[in-house]
């Protein structure tokens, strides 16, 4: 389409660029005139491309469109006007001129928050949901028919900038492009805006941004963040106007001690503490402000309000003087109307805007070897002299007062610079192991060493348990409310989401996980798990129980659910981060502290997770991580008298040993998720295409390194050969390769010892008479790659029919047509009971089979579908206890009774049936 772009700013520039990439012809760009000698980014970009750029100071006068402006516009022959962000009033003669009309971006969920300060009011009103609308322009104020809307969660400490940068900008650009695509395809809707719920709020200005102190803390916080950075919420105190920025309601662990700051009209005086300025609402709740702008425009740390100006001016080295001059040149480029940048030159008084702050931060990053400044740093040091002093302090590391020192290993991978901690994590610090012992962790893609990792010793376990015990008994973790605990876990989940690409890349490097799967499952489900259990923190509660009275007294029985203390968590190597999250999140939600032993061969995502817990503000000692051997670290955790619970995922043999140790040491609680040999029964009346698709997934998902993988497929005789043929065809389509390549579907096995085990497993299958249809060998390339393998004619007595491979090996056995009970007997003839599955269009058969299968999970017409809200676990020698869902919380706390209290929690088996496409193979 021929498009006219009308607007300004970086947002307009991005929309313009994306529309051109989509193949649309931008016939003209209409933007604002240059300001202080600087052209708008949208106009600059269009001029580079040779697109006509118009900079009309106005489009109309006295209510009438200017004829020459209209003529210049009409000469372009635009078929659609796109207004990504436009501060000018565009006359209806222009709006209605194109055959497709005009579309406008608005940063709120219309009809809510019409007007020019929509983002401000979204925050001021404390909306839990924000988003943007793209609508068809009409002659009203943001009242046109809706074309497209997208929403997002508004985080508790979001500001205008953070909400815009996180969602409204990047998703808004995509939304505008999507809207144009819908118009071009003739599929764009026109949905009238409802008037119910419609609001209009005026433009926020400095004079209207004064804080009203007669309201709760949350409302004051919303007012401050809703005006951050422009125009800035202010109050009068100490004889001047003070503007507040960077507000938070997260006051976990904050001790309200400091120098009082009287504020006229406030419910209580503010307190200047080492953390910032503590303010109080009329509900006596606290909020914390971290930055204050003084009346002269200088921005300072709120914690420094009563401190005099810093007299310790740094003397710069020769190298630092060179850097200062390079930065001075950057200021000149950003401030073209300033002839000379003096030490006293003020960045903002010289004409800089918020977009220039972003540019300066990026310029400094290039000049100073990747030094990451925050936007707030620029606001804190507005003169060139102050800015250079701040910059040099950061380069020297003088600003990092109590920051944890992390010795990173850096790798360039996946177009990212990956920074990985490699030491033990004990008591909130990364430390070397006793005796400086280390080992190599190996990249399974090529067999090369990634880095040296600290190897925990018994004494390190004792230190970690002591740190966890102290954090539980004496630390902040046990003193904060359950709701505040939930806030910290939500913050941790948000940080994991911000670092999800880095985490997924580490999973690919250290565990051989296919990157796209790691992003969705290994990391994606980890984030979901922490968010799910964060929501449970303040919902773990006891009960009152009616009992007989001991007359003449009247009696009442109460129960409380309390955390049990230090939990030891031993996780496997197939899903390093996800298994950590499944077991850790519930323990933390219940208020426990943890010592985690990641698998020795895959420690790196656990250690990166440790770094994120520091950034989230999890108190020291709550989470401790010890890479090391199971025989040393795992055994000591099982034996330790101060550990009150062990959670373990791994082999049945080791699980039995842990259970014995837990009993002999101090009768620890224990939950075990052990081996499996999950049967999948495929009946002739199934949807065969779906059965093949899901059968492939049931075996080859995550390279077969999957606890619930279908260890044996029973296929009804009449469709057996056809099923095998289709499976082999699909296997040959699988792309084996580097897990970081986007088209790879099958990566390397986790480590060399496991690869050898798979080769021996297949050799034994062939030796016992099973038919090897395809695969069975190591792929002839560097690394630990194994061919996807299919065996048929597998009889019940064979080793491969009874034992788990934990790899990409499909074991197929026939069963006679219509012989349901016999195949059920064969499927249940195992000591394992983790998962199972059935494919059939007959609902009666599906219900009968799922009832008879002896497994913790029965999948019906699907496979591998897990969810954080659904319990997961097995029985028989596949273990006991649950991961995920609220049932796991039962083993993460102790039940205390005042008066007679029920004992025991039942001895039944929990079974979960998951169904999808259930009835007659259709969608349901």
XYZ file of C-alpha atoms in Angstrom, residues 213 217 220 224 244 246-251 253-263 266-281 284-292 302-303 305-306:
51
model
C -1.232 13.354 51.333
C 0.296 4.783 50.669
C 0.484 8.120 46.835
C 4.364 9.439 42.110
C 9.917 12.569 43.871
C 11.557 6.030 41.661
C 8.880 5.071 44.161
C 8.188 1.539 45.404
C 5.793 -0.167 47.788
C 8.300 -2.963 48.273
C 9.586 -2.157 51.747
C 13.139 -5.674 55.336
C 13.158 -1.879 55.488
C 13.721 -0.532 58.992
C 12.032 2.910 59.242
C 14.872 4.587 61.105
C 16.458 7.828 59.998
C 16.286 11.620 60.109
C 12.778 13.074 60.024
C 11.717 15.208 57.071
C 8.621 17.280 58.011
C 6.193 17.530 55.083
C 1.535 14.571 55.371
C 0.096 12.060 57.817
C 3.553 11.549 59.327
C 6.971 13.091 58.667
C 9.085 11.363 56.081
C 12.245 9.535 57.126
C 15.531 9.838 55.271
C 17.086 6.371 55.635
C 20.085 4.651 54.061
C 17.658 3.108 51.539
C 15.910 6.339 50.572
C 13.043 8.531 51.730
C 10.317 6.638 53.581
C 6.877 8.220 53.208
C 3.617 7.281 54.927
C 0.032 7.234 53.725
C 0.243 4.198 58.068
C 1.685 1.974 55.327
C 5.106 2.862 53.991
C 6.418 3.621 50.536
C 10.001 4.327 49.561
C 11.248 7.077 47.240
C 14.795 6.648 45.955
C 15.407 9.913 44.055
C 14.563 13.545 44.763
C 16.913 10.471 48.507
C 19.206 8.859 51.071
C 18.997 14.539 51.220
C 20.504 15.788 54.480
